[in-house]
PDB file of C-alpha atoms and ligand atoms in Angstrom:
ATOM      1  CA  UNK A   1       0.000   0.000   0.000  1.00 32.00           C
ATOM      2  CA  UNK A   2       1.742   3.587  -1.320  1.00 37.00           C
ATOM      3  CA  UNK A   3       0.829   6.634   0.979  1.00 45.00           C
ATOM      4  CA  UNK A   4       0.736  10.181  -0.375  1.00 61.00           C
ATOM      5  CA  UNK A   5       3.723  12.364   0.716  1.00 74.00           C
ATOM      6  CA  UNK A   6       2.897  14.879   3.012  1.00 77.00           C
ATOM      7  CA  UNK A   7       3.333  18.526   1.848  1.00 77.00           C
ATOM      8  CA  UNK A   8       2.087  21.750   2.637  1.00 79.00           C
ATOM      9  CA  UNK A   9       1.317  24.390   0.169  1.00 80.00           C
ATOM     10  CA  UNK A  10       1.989  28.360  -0.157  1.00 80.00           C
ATOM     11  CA  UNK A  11       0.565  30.653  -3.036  1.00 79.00           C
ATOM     12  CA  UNK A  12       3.149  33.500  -3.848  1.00 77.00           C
ATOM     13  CA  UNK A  13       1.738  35.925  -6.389  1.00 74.00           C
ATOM     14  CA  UNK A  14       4.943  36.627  -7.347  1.00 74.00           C
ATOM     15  CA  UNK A  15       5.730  33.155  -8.938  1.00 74.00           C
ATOM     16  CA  UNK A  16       5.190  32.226 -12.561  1.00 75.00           C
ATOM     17  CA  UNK A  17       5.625  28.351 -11.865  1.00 76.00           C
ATOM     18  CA  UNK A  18       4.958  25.877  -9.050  1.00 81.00           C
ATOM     19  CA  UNK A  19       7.856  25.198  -7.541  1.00 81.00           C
ATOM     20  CA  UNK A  20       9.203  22.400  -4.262  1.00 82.00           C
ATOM     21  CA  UNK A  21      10.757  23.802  -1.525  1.00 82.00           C
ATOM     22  CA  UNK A  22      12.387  21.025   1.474  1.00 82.00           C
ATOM     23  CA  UNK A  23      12.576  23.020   4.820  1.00 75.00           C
ATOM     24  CA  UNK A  24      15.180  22.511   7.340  1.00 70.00           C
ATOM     25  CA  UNK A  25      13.110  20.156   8.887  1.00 68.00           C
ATOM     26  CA  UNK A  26      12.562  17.855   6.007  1.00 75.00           C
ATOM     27  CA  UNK A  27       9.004  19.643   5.060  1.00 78.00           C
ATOM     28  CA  UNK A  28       7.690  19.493   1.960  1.00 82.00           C
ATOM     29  CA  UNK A  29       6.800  22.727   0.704  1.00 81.00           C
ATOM     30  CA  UNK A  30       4.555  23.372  -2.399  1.00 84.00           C
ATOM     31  CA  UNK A  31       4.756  26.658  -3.623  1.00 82.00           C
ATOM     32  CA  UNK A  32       2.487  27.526  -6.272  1.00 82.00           C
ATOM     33  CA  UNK A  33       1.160  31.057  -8.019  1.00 82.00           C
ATOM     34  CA  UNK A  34      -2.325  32.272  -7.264  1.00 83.00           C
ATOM     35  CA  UNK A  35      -3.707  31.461 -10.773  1.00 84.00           C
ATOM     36  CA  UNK A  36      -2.122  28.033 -10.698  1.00 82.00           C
ATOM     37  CA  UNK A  37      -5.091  25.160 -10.734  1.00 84.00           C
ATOM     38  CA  UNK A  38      -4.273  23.294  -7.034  1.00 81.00           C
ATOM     39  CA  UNK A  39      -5.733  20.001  -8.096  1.00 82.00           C
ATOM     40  CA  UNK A  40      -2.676  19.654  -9.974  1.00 82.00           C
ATOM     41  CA  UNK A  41      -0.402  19.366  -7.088  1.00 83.00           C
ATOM     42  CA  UNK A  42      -1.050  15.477  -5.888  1.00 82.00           C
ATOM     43  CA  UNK A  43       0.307  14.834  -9.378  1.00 83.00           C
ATOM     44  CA  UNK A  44       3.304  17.104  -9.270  1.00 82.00           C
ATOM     45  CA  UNK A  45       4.315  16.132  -5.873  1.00 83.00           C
ATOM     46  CA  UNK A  46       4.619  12.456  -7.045  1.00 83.00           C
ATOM     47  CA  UNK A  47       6.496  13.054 -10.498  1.00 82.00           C
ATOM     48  CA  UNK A  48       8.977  14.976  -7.854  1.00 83.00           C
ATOM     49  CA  UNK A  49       8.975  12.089  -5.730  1.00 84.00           C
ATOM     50  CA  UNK A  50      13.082  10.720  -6.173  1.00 83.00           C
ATOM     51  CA  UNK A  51      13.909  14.446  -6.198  1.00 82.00           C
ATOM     52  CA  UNK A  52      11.591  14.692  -2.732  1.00 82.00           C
ATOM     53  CA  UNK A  53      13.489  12.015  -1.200  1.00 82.00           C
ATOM     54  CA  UNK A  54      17.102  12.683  -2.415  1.00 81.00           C
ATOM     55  CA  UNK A  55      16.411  16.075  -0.804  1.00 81.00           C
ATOM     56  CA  UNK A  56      15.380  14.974   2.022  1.00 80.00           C
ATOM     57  CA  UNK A  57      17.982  12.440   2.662  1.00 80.00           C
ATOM     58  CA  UNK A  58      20.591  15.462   2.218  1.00 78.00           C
ATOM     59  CA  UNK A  59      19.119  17.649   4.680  1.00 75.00           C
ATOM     60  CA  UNK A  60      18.841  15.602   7.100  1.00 73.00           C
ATOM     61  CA  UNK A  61      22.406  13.840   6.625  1.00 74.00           C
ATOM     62  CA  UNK A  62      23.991  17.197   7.359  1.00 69.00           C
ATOM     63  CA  UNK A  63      21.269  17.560  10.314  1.00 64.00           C
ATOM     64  CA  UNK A  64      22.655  14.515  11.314  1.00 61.00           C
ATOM     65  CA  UNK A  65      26.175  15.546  11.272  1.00 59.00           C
ATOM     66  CA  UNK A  66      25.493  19.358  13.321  1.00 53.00           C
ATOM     67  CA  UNK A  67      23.346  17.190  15.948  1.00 50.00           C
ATOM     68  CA  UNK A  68      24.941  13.640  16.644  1.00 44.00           C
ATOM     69  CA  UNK A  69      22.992  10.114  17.222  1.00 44.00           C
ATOM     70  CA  UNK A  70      22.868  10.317  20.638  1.00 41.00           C
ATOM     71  CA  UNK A  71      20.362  12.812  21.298  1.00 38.00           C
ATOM     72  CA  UNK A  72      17.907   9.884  20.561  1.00 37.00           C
ATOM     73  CA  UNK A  73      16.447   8.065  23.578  1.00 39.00           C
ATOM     74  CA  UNK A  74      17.110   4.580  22.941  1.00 42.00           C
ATOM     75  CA  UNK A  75      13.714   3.106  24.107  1.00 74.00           C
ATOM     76  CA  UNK A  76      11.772   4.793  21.193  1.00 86.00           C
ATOM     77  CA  UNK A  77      10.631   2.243  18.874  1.00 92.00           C
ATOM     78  CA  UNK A  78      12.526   2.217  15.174  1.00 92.00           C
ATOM     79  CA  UNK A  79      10.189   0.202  13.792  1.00 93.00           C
ATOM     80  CA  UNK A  80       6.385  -1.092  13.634  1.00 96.00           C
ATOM     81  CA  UNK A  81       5.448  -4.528  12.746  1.00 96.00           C
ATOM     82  CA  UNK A  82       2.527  -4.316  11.508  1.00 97.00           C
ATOM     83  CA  UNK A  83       1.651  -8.193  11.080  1.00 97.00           C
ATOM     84  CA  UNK A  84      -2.435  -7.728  10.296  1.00 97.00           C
ATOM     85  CA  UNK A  85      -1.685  -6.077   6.848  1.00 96.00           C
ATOM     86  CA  UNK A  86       2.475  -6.939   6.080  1.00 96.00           C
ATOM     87  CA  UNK A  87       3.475  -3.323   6.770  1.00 96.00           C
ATOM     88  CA  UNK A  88       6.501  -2.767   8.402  1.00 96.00           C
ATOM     89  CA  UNK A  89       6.991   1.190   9.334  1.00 96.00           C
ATOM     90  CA  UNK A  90      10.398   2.440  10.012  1.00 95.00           C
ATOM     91  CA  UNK A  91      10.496   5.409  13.068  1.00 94.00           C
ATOM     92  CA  UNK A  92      12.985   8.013  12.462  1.00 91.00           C
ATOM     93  CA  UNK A  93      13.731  10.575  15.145  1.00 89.00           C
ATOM     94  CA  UNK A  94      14.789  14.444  14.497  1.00 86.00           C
ATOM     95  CA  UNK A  95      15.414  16.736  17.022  1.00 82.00           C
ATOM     96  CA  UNK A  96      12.830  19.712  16.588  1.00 73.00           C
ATOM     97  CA  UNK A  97      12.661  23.610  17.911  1.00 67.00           C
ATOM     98  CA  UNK A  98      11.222  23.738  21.375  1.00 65.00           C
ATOM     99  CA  UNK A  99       9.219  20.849  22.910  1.00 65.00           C
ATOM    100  CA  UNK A 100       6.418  20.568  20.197  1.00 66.00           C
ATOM    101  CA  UNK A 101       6.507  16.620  18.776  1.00 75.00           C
ATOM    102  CA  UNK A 102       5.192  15.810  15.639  1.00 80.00           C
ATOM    103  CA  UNK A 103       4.607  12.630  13.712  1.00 83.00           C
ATOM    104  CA  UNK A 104       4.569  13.139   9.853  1.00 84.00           C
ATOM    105  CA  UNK A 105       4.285  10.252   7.046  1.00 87.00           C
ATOM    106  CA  UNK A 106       7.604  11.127   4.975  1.00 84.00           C
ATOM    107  CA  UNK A 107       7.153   8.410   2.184  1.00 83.00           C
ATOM    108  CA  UNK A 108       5.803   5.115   1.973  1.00 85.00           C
ATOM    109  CA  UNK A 109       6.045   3.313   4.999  1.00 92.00           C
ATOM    110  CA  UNK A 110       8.092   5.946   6.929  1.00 94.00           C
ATOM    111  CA  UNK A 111       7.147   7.932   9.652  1.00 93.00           C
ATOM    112  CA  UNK A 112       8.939  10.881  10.899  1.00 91.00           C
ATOM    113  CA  UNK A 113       9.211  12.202  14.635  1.00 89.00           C
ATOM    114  CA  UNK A 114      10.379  15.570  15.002  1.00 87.00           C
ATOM    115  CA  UNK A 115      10.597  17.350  18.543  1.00 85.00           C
ATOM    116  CA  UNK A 116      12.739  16.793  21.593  1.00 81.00           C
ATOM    117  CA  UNK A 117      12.931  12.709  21.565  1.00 75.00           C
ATOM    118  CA  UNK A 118      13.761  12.934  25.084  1.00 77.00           C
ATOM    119  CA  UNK A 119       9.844  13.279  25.963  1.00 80.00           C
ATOM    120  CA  UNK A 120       9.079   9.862  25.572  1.00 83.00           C
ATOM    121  CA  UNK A 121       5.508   9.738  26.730  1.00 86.00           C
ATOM    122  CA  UNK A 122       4.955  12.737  24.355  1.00 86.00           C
ATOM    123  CA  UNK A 123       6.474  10.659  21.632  1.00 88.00           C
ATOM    124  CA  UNK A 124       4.628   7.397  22.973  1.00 91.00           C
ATOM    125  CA  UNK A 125       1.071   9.838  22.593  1.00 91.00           C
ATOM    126  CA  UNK A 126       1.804  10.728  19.269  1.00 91.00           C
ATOM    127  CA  UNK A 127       2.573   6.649  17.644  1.00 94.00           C
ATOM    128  CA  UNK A 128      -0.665   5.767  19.179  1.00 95.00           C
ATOM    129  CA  UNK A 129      -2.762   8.725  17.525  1.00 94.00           C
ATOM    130  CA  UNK A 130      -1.200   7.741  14.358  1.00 95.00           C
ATOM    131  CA  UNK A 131      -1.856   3.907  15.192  1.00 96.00           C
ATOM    132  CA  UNK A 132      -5.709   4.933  15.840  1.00 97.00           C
ATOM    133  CA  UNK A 133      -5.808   6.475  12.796  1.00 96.00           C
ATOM    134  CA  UNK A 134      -3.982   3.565  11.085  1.00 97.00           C
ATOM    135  CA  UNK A 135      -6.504   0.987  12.489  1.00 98.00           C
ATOM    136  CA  UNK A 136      -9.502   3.307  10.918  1.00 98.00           C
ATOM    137  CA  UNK A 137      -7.921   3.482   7.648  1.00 97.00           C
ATOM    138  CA  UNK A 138      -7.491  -0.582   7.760  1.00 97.00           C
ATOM    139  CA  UNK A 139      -9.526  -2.582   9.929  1.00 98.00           C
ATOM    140  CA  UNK A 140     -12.928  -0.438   9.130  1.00 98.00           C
ATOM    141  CA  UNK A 141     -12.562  -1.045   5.643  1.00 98.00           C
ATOM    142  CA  UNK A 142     -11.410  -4.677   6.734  1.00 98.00           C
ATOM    143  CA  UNK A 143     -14.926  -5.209   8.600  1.00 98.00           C
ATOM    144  CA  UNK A 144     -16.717  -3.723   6.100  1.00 98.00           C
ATOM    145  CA  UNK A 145     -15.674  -6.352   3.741  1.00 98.00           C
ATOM    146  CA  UNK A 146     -16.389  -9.208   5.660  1.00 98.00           C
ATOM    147  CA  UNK A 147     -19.804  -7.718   6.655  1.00 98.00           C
ATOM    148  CA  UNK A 148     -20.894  -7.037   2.906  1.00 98.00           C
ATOM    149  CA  UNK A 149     -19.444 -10.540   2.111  1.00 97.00           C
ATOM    150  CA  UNK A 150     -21.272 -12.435   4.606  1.00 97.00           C
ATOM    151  CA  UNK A 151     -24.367 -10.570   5.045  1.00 97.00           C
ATOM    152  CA  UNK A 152     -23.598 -10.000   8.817  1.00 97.00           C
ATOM    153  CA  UNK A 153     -24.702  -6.240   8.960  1.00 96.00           C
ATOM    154  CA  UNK A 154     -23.882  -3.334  11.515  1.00 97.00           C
ATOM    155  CA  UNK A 155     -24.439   0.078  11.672  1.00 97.00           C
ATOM    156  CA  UNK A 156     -21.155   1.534  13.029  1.00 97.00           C
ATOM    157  CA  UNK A 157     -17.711   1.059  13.517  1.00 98.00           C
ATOM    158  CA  UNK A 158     -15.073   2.508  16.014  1.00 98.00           C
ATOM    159  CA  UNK A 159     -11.080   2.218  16.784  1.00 98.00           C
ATOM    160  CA  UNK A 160     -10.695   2.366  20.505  1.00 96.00           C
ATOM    161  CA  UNK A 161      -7.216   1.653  22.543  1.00 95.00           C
ATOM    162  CA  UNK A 162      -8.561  -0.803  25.191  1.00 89.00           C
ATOM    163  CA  UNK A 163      -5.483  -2.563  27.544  1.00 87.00           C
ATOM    164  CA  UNK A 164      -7.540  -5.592  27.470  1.00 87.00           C
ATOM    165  CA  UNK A 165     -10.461  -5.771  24.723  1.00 94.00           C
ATOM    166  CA  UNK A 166      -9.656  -7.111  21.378  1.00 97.00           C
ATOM    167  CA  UNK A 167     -13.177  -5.792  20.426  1.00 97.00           C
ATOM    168  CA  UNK A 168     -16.861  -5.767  21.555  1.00 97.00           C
ATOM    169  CA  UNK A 169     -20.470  -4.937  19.784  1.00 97.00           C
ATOM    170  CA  UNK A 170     -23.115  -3.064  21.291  1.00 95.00           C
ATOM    171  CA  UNK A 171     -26.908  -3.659  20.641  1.00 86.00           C
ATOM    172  CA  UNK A 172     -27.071  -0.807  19.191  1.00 92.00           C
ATOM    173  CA  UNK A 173     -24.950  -1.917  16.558  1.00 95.00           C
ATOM    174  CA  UNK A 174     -21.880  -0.655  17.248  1.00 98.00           C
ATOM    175  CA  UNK A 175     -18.425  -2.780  16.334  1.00 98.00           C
ATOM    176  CA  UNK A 176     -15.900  -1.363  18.316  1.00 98.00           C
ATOM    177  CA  UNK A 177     -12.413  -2.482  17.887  1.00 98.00           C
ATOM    178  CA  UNK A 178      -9.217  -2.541  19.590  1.00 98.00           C
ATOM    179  CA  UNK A 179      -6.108  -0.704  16.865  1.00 98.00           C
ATOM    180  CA  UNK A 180      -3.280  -2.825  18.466  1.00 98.00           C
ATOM    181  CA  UNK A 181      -5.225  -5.927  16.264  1.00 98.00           C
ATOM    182  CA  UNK A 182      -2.797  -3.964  13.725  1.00 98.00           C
ATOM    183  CA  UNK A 183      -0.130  -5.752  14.969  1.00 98.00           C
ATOM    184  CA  UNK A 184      -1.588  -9.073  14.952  1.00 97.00           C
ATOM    185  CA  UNK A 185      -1.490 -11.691  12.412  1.00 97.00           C
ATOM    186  CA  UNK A 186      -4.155 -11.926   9.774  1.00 97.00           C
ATOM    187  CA  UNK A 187      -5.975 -14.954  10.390  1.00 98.00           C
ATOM    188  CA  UNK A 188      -6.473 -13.895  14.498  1.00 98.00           C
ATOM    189  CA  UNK A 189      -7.923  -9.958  12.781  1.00 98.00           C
ATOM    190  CA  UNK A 190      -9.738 -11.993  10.845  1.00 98.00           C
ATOM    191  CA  UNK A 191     -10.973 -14.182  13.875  1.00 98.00           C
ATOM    192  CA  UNK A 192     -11.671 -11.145  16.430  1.00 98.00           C
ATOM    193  CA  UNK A 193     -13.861  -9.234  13.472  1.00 98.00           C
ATOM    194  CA  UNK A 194     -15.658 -12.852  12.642  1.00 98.00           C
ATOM    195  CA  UNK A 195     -16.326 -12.798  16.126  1.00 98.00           C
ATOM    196  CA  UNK A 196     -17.719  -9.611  16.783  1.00 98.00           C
ATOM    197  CA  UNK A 197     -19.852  -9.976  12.795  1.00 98.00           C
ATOM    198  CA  UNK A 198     -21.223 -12.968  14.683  1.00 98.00           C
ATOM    199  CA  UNK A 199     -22.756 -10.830  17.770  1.00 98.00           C
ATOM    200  CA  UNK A 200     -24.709  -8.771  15.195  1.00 97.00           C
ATOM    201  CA  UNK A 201     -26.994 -11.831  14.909  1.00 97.00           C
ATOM    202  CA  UNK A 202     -26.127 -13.654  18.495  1.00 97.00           C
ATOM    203  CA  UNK A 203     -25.738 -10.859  21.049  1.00 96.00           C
ATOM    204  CA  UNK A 204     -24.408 -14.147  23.305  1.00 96.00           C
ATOM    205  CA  UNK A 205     -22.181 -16.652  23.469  1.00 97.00           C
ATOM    206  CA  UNK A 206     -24.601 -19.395  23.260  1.00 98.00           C
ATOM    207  CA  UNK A 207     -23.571 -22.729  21.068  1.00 98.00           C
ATOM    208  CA  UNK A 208     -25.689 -20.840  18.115  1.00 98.00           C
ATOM    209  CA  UNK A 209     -23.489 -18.177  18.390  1.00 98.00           C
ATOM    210  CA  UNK A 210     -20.401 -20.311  18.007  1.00 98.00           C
ATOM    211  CA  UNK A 211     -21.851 -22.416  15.135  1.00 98.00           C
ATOM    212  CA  UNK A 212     -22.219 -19.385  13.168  1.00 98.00           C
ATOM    213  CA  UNK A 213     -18.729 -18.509  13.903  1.00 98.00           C
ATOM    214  CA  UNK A 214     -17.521 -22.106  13.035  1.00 98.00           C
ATOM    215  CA  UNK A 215     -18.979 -20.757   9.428  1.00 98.00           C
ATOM    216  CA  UNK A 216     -16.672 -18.079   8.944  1.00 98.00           C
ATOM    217  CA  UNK A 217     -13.367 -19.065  10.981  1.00 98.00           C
ATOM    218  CA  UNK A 218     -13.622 -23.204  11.322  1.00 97.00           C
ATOM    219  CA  UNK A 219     -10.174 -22.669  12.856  1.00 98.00           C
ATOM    220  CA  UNK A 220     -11.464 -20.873  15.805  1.00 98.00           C
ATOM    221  CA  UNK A 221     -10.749 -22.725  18.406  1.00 97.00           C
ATOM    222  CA  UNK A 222      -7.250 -22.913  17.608  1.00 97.00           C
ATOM    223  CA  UNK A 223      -7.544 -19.410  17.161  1.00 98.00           C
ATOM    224  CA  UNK A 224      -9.037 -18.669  20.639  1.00 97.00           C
ATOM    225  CA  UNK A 225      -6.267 -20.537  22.191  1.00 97.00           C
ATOM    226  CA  UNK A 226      -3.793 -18.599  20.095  1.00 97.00           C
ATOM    227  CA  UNK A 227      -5.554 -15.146  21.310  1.00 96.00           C
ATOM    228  CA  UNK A 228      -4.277 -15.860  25.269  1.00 94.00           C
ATOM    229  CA  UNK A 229      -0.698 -14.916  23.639  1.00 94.00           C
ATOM    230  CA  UNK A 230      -1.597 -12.119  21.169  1.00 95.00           C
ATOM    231  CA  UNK A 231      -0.263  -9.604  23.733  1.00 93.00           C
ATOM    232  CA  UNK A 232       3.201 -10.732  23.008  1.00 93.00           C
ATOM    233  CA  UNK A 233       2.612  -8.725  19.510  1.00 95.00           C
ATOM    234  CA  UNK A 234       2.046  -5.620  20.960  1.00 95.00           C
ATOM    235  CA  UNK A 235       5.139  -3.429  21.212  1.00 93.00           C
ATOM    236  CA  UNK A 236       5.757  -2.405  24.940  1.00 90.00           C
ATOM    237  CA  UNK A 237       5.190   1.676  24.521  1.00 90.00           C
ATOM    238  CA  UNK A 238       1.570   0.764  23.115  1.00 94.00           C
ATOM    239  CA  UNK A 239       0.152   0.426  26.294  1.00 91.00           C
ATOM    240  CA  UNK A 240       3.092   2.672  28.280  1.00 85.00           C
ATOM    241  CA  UNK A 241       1.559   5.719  30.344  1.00 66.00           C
TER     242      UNK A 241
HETATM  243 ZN1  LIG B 301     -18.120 -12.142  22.186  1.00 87.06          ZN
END
């Protein structure tokens, strides 16, 4: 799965062409003049993308050089396995003005912390927003799927960050579910939203309930067992603070 490059954009009146701009920080800057037709940047930005990462790489290699490694707390994660959809996301850290963190998508399956590192819960705050936001871009569509496929119908869908719940449904037809199944294998996703699909028609556990599951995931039992160890996925800061 590709993922847009994040940019911002500027109008200058006193341009004639767009141009690309990389700030200091490794920003992507679009600037454009006022009469030039904005829909036209998505495309721009990705014909630019080699010269957007060269860039970037530069800047930040002599960032690297003025700041040193060890600035960067060595607990932070560098990496997030994301098992449920075979994404792995490397974590780079850059030191930042002041104490403001951010988390910014710098090219496909990269994600860029800037701020002062040393704030680990800040930085711990910020992977998790961007985790919840993950889970809604993947596992919503995800239930969807297997709700249109197998006729097992609810009305709405939410990404929560529960210590212990993998997911739950409401009678009012709510599927809520937990965004650290993004770092669980398929099949047990696949098992957890089966599971919850199931409570739209059994709002039990009663042996109906578990026949209809036996439908979708014949495995389940396995599965189940498989579920009492799921936490060992989970990377430690998910659930930190
Ligand atoms: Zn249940």
């Amino acid at each position: 799965m590709s993922y847009d490059i994040a940019y911002s954009v500027k109008v200058n009146h006193r341009l004639k062409y767009a141009r690309l701009s990389i700030g200091a920080r490794g920003e992507l800057v679009v600037l454009v003049p006022s009469s030039f037709d904005q829909t036209l940047i998505p495309d721009l930005v990705r014909q630019k993308k080699e010269w957007i990462a060269q860039t970037r790489k530069k800047v930040m290699a002599d960032q690297q050089q003025s700041r040193g490694p060890s600035d960067v707390a060595c607990e932070l994660p560098s990496r997030l396995v994301l098992h449920s959809i075979n994404e792995v996301w490397q974590v780079s850290y850059r030191a930042g003005r002041g104490s403001v963190v951010e988390a910014q998508v710098i090219d496909t399956n990269r994600l860029m912390i800037s701020g002062d590192a040393s704030k680990s819960d800040l930085v711990y705050r910020l992977l998790r927003m961007w985790l919840k936001q993950k889970a809604s871009l993947e596992l919503v569509p995800w239930l969807e799927r297997l709700s249109v496929a197998n006729g097992l119908n609810y009305s709405r869908a939410v990404i929560r960050h529960q210590k212990t719940r993998w997911g739950s449904y409401s009678g009012r037809g709510t599927v809520s579910l937990n965004m650290k199944l993004l770092f669980l294998p398929e099949h047990l996703v696949h098992h957890v939203l089966i599971h919850e699909l199931c409570h739209t028609v059994h709002l039990n556990h009663s042996s109906s309930f578990w026949k209809l599951v036996a439908r979708y995931d014949p495995a389940y039992m396995e599965h189940r067992v498989e579920m009492k160890r799921a936490g060992s996925y989970i990377p430690h800061f998910v659930d930190a603070g």
